[in-house]
Coordinates of C-alpha atoms in Angstrom, one line a residue:
Chain G
X29 CA 43.7 -55.3 120.9
X30 CA 47.2 -53.8 120.2
X31 CA 48.9 -57.3 120.2
X32 CA 49.8 -57.9 116.6
X33 CA 53.1 -59.6 117.9
X34 CA 51.3 -62.2 119.5
X35 CA 51.4 -64.1 116.1
X36 CA 54.7 -64.7 114.5
X37 CA 54.6 -62.7 111.3
X38 CA 56.3 -65.1 108.9
X39 CA 54.3 -68.2 110.1
X40 CA 51.1 -66.1 109.5
X41 CA 52.2 -65.4 106.1
X42 CA 53.5 -68.8 105.3
X43 CA 50.2 -70.3 106.4
X44 CA 48.1 -67.8 104.3
X45 CA 50.5 -68.7 101.4
X46 CA 49.9 -72.4 101.9
X47 CA 46.3 -72.1 101.3
X48 CA 47.0 -71.0 97.7
X49 CA 44.9 -73.1 95.3
X50 CA 47.1 -73.1 92.2
X51 CA 44.3 -74.7 89.9
X52 CA 41.9 -71.9 90.7
X53 CA 44.2 -68.9 91.3
X54 CA 42.8 -68.0 94.5
X55 CA 42.9 -69.3 98.4
X56 CA 41.0 -72.1 100.4
X57 CA 40.3 -72.0 104.0
X58 CA 43.3 -74.4 104.8
X59 CA 46.0 -76.2 102.8
X60 CA 44.8 -78.6 100.2
X61 CA 41.1 -77.0 100.3
X62 CA 39.7 -75.6 97.3
X63 CA 39.5 -71.9 96.6
X64 CA 36.6 -69.8 97.8
X65 CA 35.8 -66.3 97.7
X66 CA 35.5 -66.0 101.5
X67 CA 38.9 -67.2 102.5
X68 CA 40.5 -65.2 99.5
X69 CA 39.3 -62.1 101.1
X70 CA 40.5 -63.3 104.3
X71 CA 43.8 -64.0 102.9
X72 CA 44.1 -60.6 101.2
X73 CA 43.1 -58.9 104.6
X74 CA 45.6 -60.8 106.5
X75 CA 48.5 -60.1 104.1
X76 CA 47.5 -56.4 103.9
X77 CA 47.8 -56.2 107.8
X78 CA 51.0 -58.0 107.7
X79 CA 52.2 -55.6 104.9
X80 CA 52.9 -58.6 102.7
X81 CA 50.7 -58.1 99.7
X82 CA 53.9 -58.4 97.3
X83 CA 53.3 -62.2 98.0
X84 CA 50.0 -61.8 96.2
X85 CA 49.4 -62.9 92.4
X86 CA 47.1 -59.8 92.1
X87 CA 46.2 -60.3 88.5
X88 CA 45.1 -64.2 89.1
X89 CA 43.1 -63.2 92.1
X90 CA 41.2 -60.5 90.4
X91 CA 40.5 -62.8 87.4
X92 CA 39.2 -65.5 90.0
X93 CA 37.0 -62.9 91.9
X94 CA 35.6 -61.3 88.5
X95 CA 34.9 -64.9 87.1
X96 CA 32.3 -65.4 90.0
X97 CA 29.9 -62.5 89.1
X98 CA 26.7 -63.9 87.7
X99 CA 24.4 -62.4 85.2
X100 CA 22.1 -61.2 88.1
X101 CA 25.3 -59.1 89.6
X102 CA 25.5 -61.2 92.5
X103 CA 28.6 -63.3 93.2
X104 CA 29.0 -67.0 93.8
X105 CA 31.3 -68.5 96.3
X106 CA 33.2 -70.8 93.9
X107 CA 32.9 -72.6 90.8
X108 CA 29.8 -74.5 92.1
X109 CA 27.8 -71.6 92.2
X110 CA 26.2 -71.0 95.6
X111 CA 25.2 -67.4 95.5
X112 CA 24.7 -65.0 98.4
X113 CA 25.2 -61.3 99.1
X114 CA 28.0 -62.4 101.6
X115 CA 30.1 -63.3 98.5
X116 CA 29.3 -60.1 96.8
X117 CA 30.6 -58.4 99.7
X118 CA 33.8 -60.4 99.6
X119 CA 34.3 -59.4 96.1
X120 CA 33.7 -55.7 96.6
X121 CA 35.9 -55.6 99.7
X122 CA 38.7 -57.5 98.0
X123 CA 38.7 -55.5 94.9
X124 CA 38.7 -52.3 96.7
X125 CA 41.6 -53.5 99.0
X126 CA 43.5 -54.3 95.8
X127 CA 42.7 -50.9 94.0
X128 CA 40.9 -52.8 91.4
X129 CA 37.3 -51.5 91.6
X130 CA 37.4 -50.0 88.3
X131 CA 37.4 -53.6 86.7
X132 CA 33.8 -54.2 88.6
X133 CA 30.5 -53.5 87.0
X134 CA 29.2 -51.5 89.7
X135 CA 25.8 -50.8 88.3
X136 CA 25.1 -54.7 88.0
X137 CA 26.4 -55.1 91.4
X138 CA 24.3 -52.3 93.2
X139 CA 21.4 -53.6 91.1
X140 CA 21.3 -56.9 92.8
X141 CA 21.8 -55.4 96.2
X142 CA 18.8 -53.1 95.4
X143 CA 16.7 -56.3 94.7
X144 CA 17.4 -57.8 97.9
X145 CA 16.0 -54.9 99.9
X146 CA 12.9 -55.6 101.9
X147 CA 10.2 -53.4 103.1
X148 CA 11.8 -53.3 106.6
X149 CA 14.8 -51.4 105.2
X150 CA 16.9 -54.5 105.6
X151 CA 18.8 -57.0 103.1
X152 CA 18.7 -60.7 102.9
X153 CA 21.2 -63.5 101.4
X154 CA 19.4 -63.4 98.0
X155 CA 16.4 -62.1 96.2
X156 CA 13.4 -62.7 98.2
X157 CA 15.1 -63.6 101.7
X158 CA 14.2 -62.2 104.9
X159 CA 16.2 -59.3 106.3
X160 CA 19.1 -60.6 108.5
X161 CA 21.7 -58.4 110.5
X162 CA 24.6 -60.4 108.9
X163 CA 23.3 -59.7 105.4
X164 CA 22.3 -56.2 106.4
X165 CA 26.0 -55.6 107.1
X166 CA 27.5 -57.0 104.0
X167 CA 25.0 -55.1 101.9
X168 CA 25.5 -51.8 103.7
X169 CA 29.3 -52.2 103.7
X170 CA 29.4 -53.0 100.2
X171 CA 27.2 -50.0 99.1
X172 CA 29.4 -47.8 101.6
X173 CA 32.5 -49.0 99.5
X174 CA 30.9 -48.3 96.3
X175 CA 29.6 -44.9 97.6
X176 CA 26.2 -45.9 96.9
X177 CA 24.7 -45.5 100.5
X178 CA 21.8 -43.5 98.8
X179 CA 20.3 -46.9 97.9
X180 CA 19.5 -47.5 101.6
X181 CA 16.3 -45.9 103.3
X182 CA 18.4 -44.8 106.5
X183 CA 15.6 -44.0 108.9
X184 CA 13.9 -47.3 108.2
X185 CA 17.0 -49.5 108.4
X186 CA 18.3 -47.5 111.5
X187 CA 14.9 -48.4 113.2
X188 CA 15.1 -52.1 112.3
X189 CA 18.8 -52.3 113.6
X190 CA 17.9 -50.4 116.7
X191 CA 15.0 -52.9 117.3
X192 CA 17.7 -55.7 117.4
X193 CA 18.6 -54.7 121.0
X194 CA 16.8 -56.9 123.6
X195 CA 16.1 -56.1 127.2
X196 CA 19.3 -58.3 128.2
X197 CA 21.3 -55.7 126.3
X198 CA 22.4 -58.1 123.8
X199 CA 21.5 -57.8 120.0
X200 CA 19.6 -60.3 117.9
X201 CA 20.0 -60.8 114.2
X202 CA 16.2 -60.7 113.4
X203 CA 12.9 -59.8 114.9
X204 CA 11.9 -62.2 117.8
X205 CA 15.0 -64.1 118.1
X206 CA 17.5 -64.7 120.6
X207 CA 20.4 -62.5 121.3
X208 CA 24.0 -63.5 120.4
X209 CA 27.3 -61.7 120.5
X210 CA 28.1 -62.2 116.9
X211 CA 25.3 -59.7 116.0
X212 CA 27.4 -57.2 117.9
X213 CA 29.7 -56.8 115.0
X214 CA 26.9 -57.1 112.4
X215 CA 24.4 -54.7 113.9
X216 CA 26.8 -52.2 115.4
X217 CA 28.9 -51.9 112.2
X218 CA 26.0 -51.3 110.2
X219 CA 24.6 -48.7 112.6
X220 CA 28.2 -47.1 112.6
X221 CA 28.2 -47.0 108.9
X222 CA 24.6 -45.2 108.9
X223 CA 26.0 -42.9 111.8
X224 CA 23.3 -44.1 114.1
X225 CA 25.4 -45.9 116.9
X226 CA 23.4 -43.9 119.4
X227 CA 20.3 -45.4 118.7
X228 CA 21.1 -48.2 121.0
X229 CA 22.1 -48.5 124.6
X230 CA 25.8 -48.7 124.3
X231 CA 26.5 -49.3 127.8
X232 CA 23.9 -52.4 127.9
X233 CA 25.6 -54.0 124.9
X234 CA 28.9 -53.6 126.4
X235 CA 27.8 -55.3 129.6
X236 CA 26.3 -58.0 127.6
X237 CA 29.4 -58.7 125.5
X238 CA 31.6 -58.6 128.6
X239 CA 29.3 -61.1 130.4
X240 CA 29.8 -63.6 127.7
X241 CA 33.5 -63.6 128.3
X242 CA 35.2 -66.7 129.9
X243 CA 37.2 -64.9 132.6
X244 CA 39.2 -68.3 133.3
X245 CA 40.4 -69.2 130.0
X246 CA 39.9 -66.0 128.1
X247 CA 37.8 -65.5 124.9
X248 CA 34.1 -64.7 124.3
X249 CA 31.2 -67.0 123.7
X250 CA 27.7 -66.4 121.8
X251 CA 26.3 -65.7 125.2
X252 CA 26.8 -65.8 128.9
X253 CA 27.8 -69.3 130.2
X254 CA 28.6 -71.0 126.9
X255 CA 31.9 -72.0 125.4
X256 CA 34.1 -69.3 123.8
X257 CA 35.5 -69.6 120.3
X258 CA 37.5 -67.4 117.9
X259 CA 34.6 -66.2 115.8
X260 CA 32.5 -64.7 119.0
X261 CA 35.6 -63.4 120.5
X262 CA 36.3 -61.4 117.2
X263 CA 32.7 -60.2 116.9
X264 CA 32.6 -59.3 120.5
X265 CA 35.9 -57.2 120.5
X266 CA 34.8 -55.6 117.1
X267 CA 31.5 -54.6 118.8
X268 CA 33.3 -53.2 121.9
X269 CA 35.7 -51.3 119.8
X270 CA 33.0 -49.3 117.9
X271 CA 31.4 -48.7 121.3
X272 CA 34.5 -46.8 122.3
X273 CA 35.7 -49.3 124.9
X274 CA 38.9 -48.4 126.5
X275 CA 42.3 -49.6 125.4
X276 CA 41.1 -51.1 122.1
X277 CA 42.2 -50.0 118.6
X278 CA 39.7 -48.4 116.3
X279 CA 38.0 -50.9 113.8
X280 CA 36.8 -49.9 110.4
X281 CA 33.2 -51.2 110.3
X282 CA 33.2 -51.2 106.6
X283 CA 36.2 -53.4 105.9
X284 CA 36.5 -55.1 109.3
X285 CA 40.1 -54.3 109.6
X286 CA 42.2 -51.7 111.6
X287 CA 40.8 -48.2 111.1
X288 CA 44.4 -46.6 110.9
X289 CA 45.3 -49.0 108.0
X290 CA 42.3 -48.4 105.9
X291 CA 42.7 -44.6 106.5
X292 CA 46.4 -44.9 105.4
X293 CA 45.3 -46.7 102.2
X294 CA 42.9 -43.8 101.4
X295 CA 39.8 -46.1 101.7
X296 CA 38.1 -44.3 104.8
X297 CA 34.4 -43.8 104.6
X298 CA 32.0 -41.6 106.5
X299 CA 31.3 -44.0 109.2
X300 CA 31.3 -43.0 113.0
X301 CA 32.0 -45.0 116.1
X302 CA 31.5 -43.9 119.7
X303 CA 34.3 -41.8 121.1
X304 CA 37.1 -43.9 122.6
X305 CA 36.7 -43.7 126.4
X306 CA 39.9 -43.7 128.8
X307 CA 38.2 -45.7 131.6
Chain L
X28 CA 35.8 -89.5 138.5
X29 CA 39.2 -88.6 137.2
X30 CA 39.5 -92.2 135.6
X31 CA 36.1 -91.6 133.8
X32 CA 37.4 -88.1 132.6
X33 CA 40.6 -89.7 131.4
X34 CA 38.8 -92.4 129.6
X35 CA 36.6 -90.0 127.9
X36 CA 39.6 -87.8 126.8
X37 CA 41.3 -91.0 125.4
X38 CA 38.2 -91.8 123.5
X39 CA 37.9 -88.5 122.0
X40 CA 41.5 -88.6 121.0
X41 CA 41.2 -91.9 119.2
X42 CA 38.2 -90.4 117.4
X43 CA 40.2 -87.3 116.4
X44 CA 43.1 -89.4 115.1
X45 CA 40.7 -91.6 113.1
X46 CA 39.2 -88.4 111.6
X47 CA 42.6 -86.9 110.9
X48 CA 43.7 -90.2 109.1
X49 CA 40.4 -90.2 107.2
X50 CA 41.0 -86.5 106.2
X51 CA 44.5 -87.3 104.9
X52 CA 43.4 -90.1 102.8
X53 CA 40.6 -88.2 101.1
X54 CA 43.0 -85.2 100.3
X55 CA 45.6 -87.6 98.8
X56 CA 42.8 -89.2 96.7
X57 CA 41.4 -85.8 95.7
X58 CA 45.0 -84.4 94.7
X59 CA 45.4 -87.7 92.7
X60 CA 42.3 -86.9 90.9
X61 CA 40.8 -90.3 91.9
X62 CA 37.3 -90.4 90.7
X63 CA 36.4 -93.9 91.7
X64 CA 33.7 -95.5 93.5
X65 CA 35.9 -96.0 96.4
X66 CA 36.9 -92.5 96.6
X67 CA 33.1 -91.7 96.4
X68 CA 32.4 -93.7 99.4
X69 CA 35.2 -92.2 101.2
X70 CA 33.6 -88.7 100.9
X71 CA 30.4 -90.3 102.4
X72 CA 32.4 -91.3 105.4
X73 CA 34.3 -88.0 105.8
X74 CA 31.1 -85.8 105.4
X75 CA 29.3 -87.9 107.8
X76 CA 31.8 -86.9 110.6
X77 CA 32.2 -83.3 109.2
X78 CA 29.6 -81.7 106.9
X79 CA 31.4 -78.5 107.1
X80 CA 34.2 -79.8 104.8
X81 CA 33.5 -77.8 101.8
X82 CA 36.3 -79.2 99.8
X83 CA 35.1 -82.7 100.2
X84 CA 31.5 -81.7 99.0
X85 CA 33.3 -80.2 96.0
X86 CA 35.2 -83.3 95.5
X87 CA 32.1 -85.6 95.8
X88 CA 30.5 -83.6 92.9
X89 CA 33.7 -83.8 90.7
X90 CA 33.7 -87.7 91.3
X91 CA 30.1 -87.8 90.1
X92 CA 30.5 -85.6 87.1
X93 CA 33.8 -86.9 86.0
X94 CA 34.1 -90.6 87.3
X95 CA 30.7 -92.0 87.9
X96 CA 28.1 -90.3 85.4
X97 CA 30.2 -90.3 82.0
X98 CA 28.8 -92.8 79.8
X99 CA 32.2 -93.7 78.0
X100 CA 33.6 -96.6 80.1
X101 CA 31.1 -98.0 82.5
X102 CA 27.8 -97.1 81.4
X103 CA 25.9 -95.0 83.6
X104 CA 22.3 -94.7 82.5
X105 CA 19.8 -91.9 83.4
X106 CA 17.9 -94.4 85.7
X107 CA 21.2 -94.9 87.6
X108 CA 22.0 -91.1 87.7
X109 CA 18.7 -90.5 89.0
X110 CA 19.2 -93.3 91.6
X111 CA 22.5 -91.9 92.7
X112 CA 21.1 -88.4 93.1
X113 CA 18.0 -89.6 94.9
X114 CA 20.4 -91.5 97.3
X115 CA 22.6 -88.4 97.9
X116 CA 19.3 -86.3 98.5
X117 CA 18.3 -88.9 101.2
X118 CA 21.8 -88.9 102.6
X119 CA 21.8 -85.1 102.9
X120 CA 18.4 -85.3 104.7
X121 CA 20.0 -87.2 107.5
X122 CA 22.7 -84.7 107.7
X123 CA 20.3 -81.7 107.7
X124 CA 18.4 -83.2 110.7
X125 CA 21.7 -83.1 112.8
X126 CA 23.1 -79.9 111.2
X127 CA 20.2 -77.9 110.1
X128 CA 22.1 -74.7 109.4
X129 CA 25.2 -75.9 107.4
X130 CA 25.2 -73.9 104.2
X131 CA 27.1 -76.6 102.3
X132 CA 24.5 -79.4 102.8
X133 CA 21.6 -77.3 101.3
X134 CA 24.0 -76.2 98.5
X135 CA 24.7 -79.7 97.7
X136 CA 20.9 -80.6 97.7
X137 CA 20.4 -77.9 95.2
X138 CA 23.0 -79.2 92.9
X139 CA 21.5 -82.8 93.1
X140 CA 18.0 -81.5 92.1
X141 CA 19.6 -79.5 89.1
X142 CA 21.0 -82.6 87.9
X143 CA 18.2 -84.8 87.8
X144 CA 18.1 -86.2 84.5
X145 CA 15.1 -86.0 82.1
X146 CA 12.9 -89.1 82.3
X147 CA 11.8 -91.8 83.0
X148 CA 10.3 -91.8 79.6
X149 CA 10.1 -89.6 76.4
X150 CA 6.4 -89.4 77.4
X151 CA 6.9 -88.4 80.9
X152 CA 10.4 -86.2 80.6
X153 CA 9.5 -84.6 84.0
X154 CA 8.7 -87.6 85.9
X155 CA 11.9 -88.0 88.0
X156 CA 12.2 -84.3 88.3
X157 CA 8.5 -83.8 89.6
X158 CA 9.3 -86.7 92.1
X159 CA 12.4 -85.2 93.5
X160 CA 10.9 -81.7 93.7
X161 CA 7.8 -82.8 95.5
X162 CA 10.1 -84.7 98.0
X163 CA 12.1 -81.6 98.5
X164 CA 9.1 -79.7 99.4
X165 CA 8.2 -82.6 102.0
X166 CA 11.7 -82.3 103.5
X167 CA 11.8 -78.5 103.8
X168 CA 8.4 -78.5 105.5
X169 CA 9.8 -80.9 108.0
X170 CA 12.8 -78.7 108.4
X171 CA 10.5 -75.8 109.2
X172 CA 8.4 -77.9 111.7
X173 CA 11.6 -78.6 113.6
X174 CA 12.6 -74.7 113.5
X175 CA 10.0 -72.3 111.9
X176 CA 12.6 -69.5 111.6
X177 CA 15.6 -71.5 110.0
X178 CA 16.3 -69.0 107.2
X179 CA 18.3 -71.7 105.2
X180 CA 15.0 -73.8 105.0
X181 CA 13.0 -70.6 104.1
X182 CA 15.4 -69.6 101.2
X183 CA 15.6 -73.2 100.0
X184 CA 11.8 -73.4 100.0
X185 CA 11.5 -70.2 97.9
X186 CA 14.1 -71.8 95.5
X187 CA 12.1 -75.0 95.3
X188 CA 9.0 -73.4 94.7
X189 CA 10.5 -71.1 91.9
X190 CA 12.3 -73.9 90.1
X191 CA 9.8 -76.9 90.4
X192 CA 9.1 -78.3 87.0
X193 CA 5.2 -78.1 87.7
X194 CA 4.4 -74.7 89.2
X195 CA 2.1 -74.9 92.2
X196 CA -0.8 -72.2 92.7
X197 CA 0.6 -69.3 94.7
X198 CA -2.6 -69.5 96.9
X199 CA -1.1 -72.8 98.3
X200 CA 1.8 -70.8 99.6
X201 CA -0.3 -68.1 101.0
X202 CA -2.2 -70.8 103.0
X203 CA 1.1 -72.3 104.1
X204 CA 2.1 -68.7 105.7
X205 CA -1.4 -68.6 107.4
X206 CA -0.6 -71.9 109.0
X207 CA 2.7 -70.9 110.3
X208 CA 1.6 -67.5 111.5
X209 CA -1.5 -69.0 113.2
X210 CA 0.7 -71.4 115.1
X211 CA 3.1 -68.6 116.2
X212 CA 2.5 -64.9 115.5
X213 CA 6.1 -64.3 116.4
X214 CA 7.2 -65.9 113.4
X215 CA 8.4 -63.0 111.3
X216 CA 9.8 -65.5 108.7
X217 CA 6.3 -66.5 107.9
X218 CA 5.1 -62.9 107.9
X219 CA 8.0 -61.8 105.4
X220 CA 7.0 -64.9 103.1
X221 CA 3.6 -63.8 103.2
X222 CA 4.6 -60.1 102.1
X223 CA 6.2 -61.7 99.1
X224 CA 3.5 -64.0 98.1
X225 CA 0.9 -61.3 98.5
X226 CA 2.8 -58.9 96.4
X227 CA 3.2 -61.3 93.6
X228 CA -0.6 -62.3 93.8
X229 CA -1.7 -58.7 93.7
X230 CA 0.6 -57.8 90.9
X231 CA -0.7 -60.6 88.9
X232 CA -4.3 -59.7 89.5
X233 CA -4.9 -63.2 90.9
X234 CA -6.0 -61.6 94.3
X235 CA -8.2 -58.5 94.5
X236 CA -5.7 -56.1 96.4
X237 CA -8.4 -54.2 98.2
X238 CA -10.3 -57.0 99.5
X239 CA -7.2 -59.1 100.3
X240 CA -5.7 -56.1 102.2
X241 CA -8.7 -55.8 104.4
X242 CA -8.4 -59.6 105.4
X243 CA -4.8 -58.8 106.1
X244 CA -5.7 -55.8 108.4
X245 CA -8.3 -58.2 110.4
X246 CA -5.4 -61.0 110.7
X247 CA -3.1 -58.4 112.1
X248 CA -5.5 -56.9 114.4
X249 CA -6.0 -60.3 115.9
X250 CA -2.3 -60.7 116.4
X251 CA -1.9 -57.2 117.8
X252 CA -4.5 -57.8 120.5
X253 CA -3.1 -61.2 121.3
X254 CA 0.5 -59.7 122.3
X255 CA 0.8 -56.1 121.6
X256 CA 4.7 -56.4 122.4
X257 CA 5.5 -58.8 119.4
X258 CA 7.2 -56.6 116.8
X259 CA 6.7 -59.1 114.0
X260 CA 3.3 -58.0 113.6
X261 CA 4.0 -54.3 113.8
X262 CA 6.7 -54.7 111.2
X263 CA 4.1 -56.3 109.0
X264 CA 1.3 -53.9 109.8
X265 CA 3.7 -51.1 108.5
X266 CA 4.2 -52.9 105.5
X267 CA 0.5 -53.1 104.8
X268 CA -0.1 -49.4 105.6
X269 CA 2.9 -48.0 103.5
X270 CA 3.0 -45.8 101.5
X271 CA -0.1 -44.5 103.1
X272 CA -1.8 -42.9 100.4
X273 CA -5.2 -44.1 101.3
X274 CA -6.1 -41.5 103.9
X275 CA -9.4 -43.3 105.2
X276 CA -7.5 -46.5 105.9
X277 CA -4.6 -44.4 107.4
X278 CA -7.0 -42.7 109.8
X279 CA -8.8 -45.9 110.7
X280 CA -5.6 -47.6 111.7
X281 CA -4.5 -44.8 113.7
X282 CA -7.9 -44.7 115.7
X283 CA -7.6 -48.7 116.1
X284 CA -4.0 -48.4 117.3
X285 CA -5.2 -45.5 119.7
X286 CA -7.9 -47.8 121.0
X287 CA -5.4 -50.6 121.8
X288 CA -3.0 -48.0 123.5
X289 CA -5.8 -46.7 125.8
X290 CA -6.2 -50.4 126.9
X291 CA -2.5 -50.9 127.3
X292 CA -1.1 -47.7 128.1
X293 CA 2.7 -48.5 128.3
X294 CA 2.6 -50.4 124.8
X295 CA 5.7 -49.1 123.3
X296 CA 4.9 -50.4 119.7
X297 CA 1.3 -48.9 119.7
X298 CA 3.3 -45.4 120.4
X299 CA 6.0 -46.1 118.1
X300 CA 3.6 -47.0 115.3
X301 CA 1.3 -44.1 116.0
X302 CA 4.2 -41.7 115.6
X303 CA 5.0 -43.2 112.2
X304 CA 1.4 -43.2 110.8
X305 CA 1.0 -39.5 112.1
X306 CA 4.0 -38.6 110.2
X307 CA 2.7 -40.4 107.2
X308 CA -0.4 -38.3 107.6
X309 CA 1.5 -35.2 107.8
X310 CA 3.7 -35.9 104.8
X311 CA 1.2 -37.4 102.5
X312 CA -2.0 -35.7 103.4
X313 CA -1.3 -32.3 104.5
X314 CA -3.7 -30.7 101.9
X315 CA -6.5 -32.4 103.9
X316 CA -5.5 -31.0 107.2
X317 CA -5.9 -27.5 108.6
X318 CA -3.1 -25.7 110.5
X319 CA -4.8 -26.5 113.7
X320 CA -5.1 -30.2 112.7
X321 CA -1.2 -30.3 111.9
X322 CA -0.3 -28.5 115.0
X323 CA -2.5 -31.0 117.0
X324 CA -0.7 -33.9 115.2
X325 CA 2.8 -32.6 115.7
X326 CA 2.1 -32.0 119.4
X327 CA 0.7 -35.5 119.8
X328 CA 3.6 -36.9 118.1
X329 CA 6.2 -35.1 120.4
X330 CA 4.2 -36.1 123.5
X331 CA 4.4 -39.8 122.3
X332 CA 8.0 -39.7 121.5
X333 CA 8.5 -38.1 125.1
X334 CA 6.7 -41.0 126.6
X335 CA 8.7 -43.2 124.4
X336 CA 11.9 -42.1 125.8
X337 CA 10.8 -43.5 129.4
X338 CA 9.1 -46.6 128.2
X339 CA 11.8 -47.6 125.9
X340 CA 15.0 -45.9 127.1
X341 CA 17.7 -48.0 125.4
X342 CA 16.4 -46.3 122.1
X343 CA 16.1 -42.9 123.7
X344 CA 18.2 -41.0 121.2
X345 CA 16.3 -42.2 118.4
X346 CA 13.1 -40.8 119.9
X347 CA 15.0 -37.5 120.4
X348 CA 16.1 -37.4 116.7
X349 CA 12.6 -38.3 115.5
X350 CA 11.2 -35.3 117.6
X351 CA 13.5 -33.1 115.6
X352 CA 12.2 -34.5 112.3
X353 CA 8.5 -34.0 113.5
X354 CA 9.1 -30.5 114.4
X355 CA 10.2 -29.9 110.7
X356 CA 6.6 -31.1 109.6
X357 CA 5.0 -28.4 111.8

């Protein structure tokens, strides 16, 4: 939203560094919390956005991430072994941002994603799981980073994603479920990576996201009338950015970070957002 | 009114303060590697308030592994370990009822199950495991009764079925999906599960694929006629037909969907599916078709795609793009 200065740079960096888990060599979600691959990716993303990657012990973090890859190719979130394609994406994204993808067994990783592909073109959280928009996004984005979008049946997945739009304009995450603003990010980012954002009605999604705003206190909720929170605000703004909403910065749907930054790092992939509107 | 609000605020504030004190206490104990029974009980209290606190779940498991299970100092016998894990499974059942979508709770259950010891006797080494696994299946079914689409519960169900010490006949799972689908045709989670179970039964030869597929077509047809706007059914139907190598079945299904469309002329899913199956016809069976046939099918698809642009305008551009694709098949 062009307001990076709204958060104090030093405070942000200090907080991130205070979440470092010295035993594990990675970041937790909060000071004194255990390291987890999800918060580790967030920490890396924030440090890069604050141009403070020099604070990071890159070799230790890379070791932590690589230690979580399982024989099957998927990653666990931490040492206790919960596995999920979300964690696989966290690993691929983080290694790519750190310029360390060469250390990853790409075939093994892609092999796991392939086994999660369902007949509807989508992907689930693990082998056998039902397709879900969030897991579709992590798998699609991971494949985009690894330059392996050929693993996807573009037409079938594009169809499944386009059918996430409901008459209200909002998007759901699975067939015959309710709409929710969070899917704006997951569905729209996936469509953008497949260059098929025109397959849904952009105006109607935009109107739905805006209708979930809290006009008094700010922020965006899961759906109109509910209490806003920071997650749905992020997902809503991300969706609006991809839809070309005026005044927003371009979002990179693969990394979920500012597009200009990812382009400067030489990591931009062939996704397409809708053109930025001026009014 | 104002006083009542003020009182509520004060009460919430006190609750928050209490929780924060509890959190501080548990973190201090964790940092001091306190693996005592007291620390274990403290994690129970914290997790009762906040089951999203993953670090405390981790800490709880560390206490069990390093403090309570080890047989060096205070003996923890296999029956005791089994008892503790069974208690933890009951405790998390209560958590799940309140928080059915918290990953960490499901995750902890899995860990408990995997650590159930061998026993109770040498003659019956799987007794405890069998008892716990059976209970799990029961719990997960209650969770799916409460929310038939909870994907955590479905994923957990698949895990329990795959890892159970005594494998159940897969037919039982097919029956379960039938029950779920008949209760609600919109339950795509159950259709999805059904596609996985059937694939396995067909691959292993436990079900005759041809006959079983015919049963599925019958079930799907019922569902289609019940609610032609329910996409779960159409997505499943597409799975049944694909890759569309059987020309007679493909033609039969096209005719059947066309009949439904004649009854429901605005049915988007009839039109959408007809286009899809006509394209399969053109792609897979072009040798059976004369040039006139092909031209006719292409024209029919273009007509349907044109109608779809009006009936289903949010996805208009997709139908335009498909029209371009269809023309290439002419």
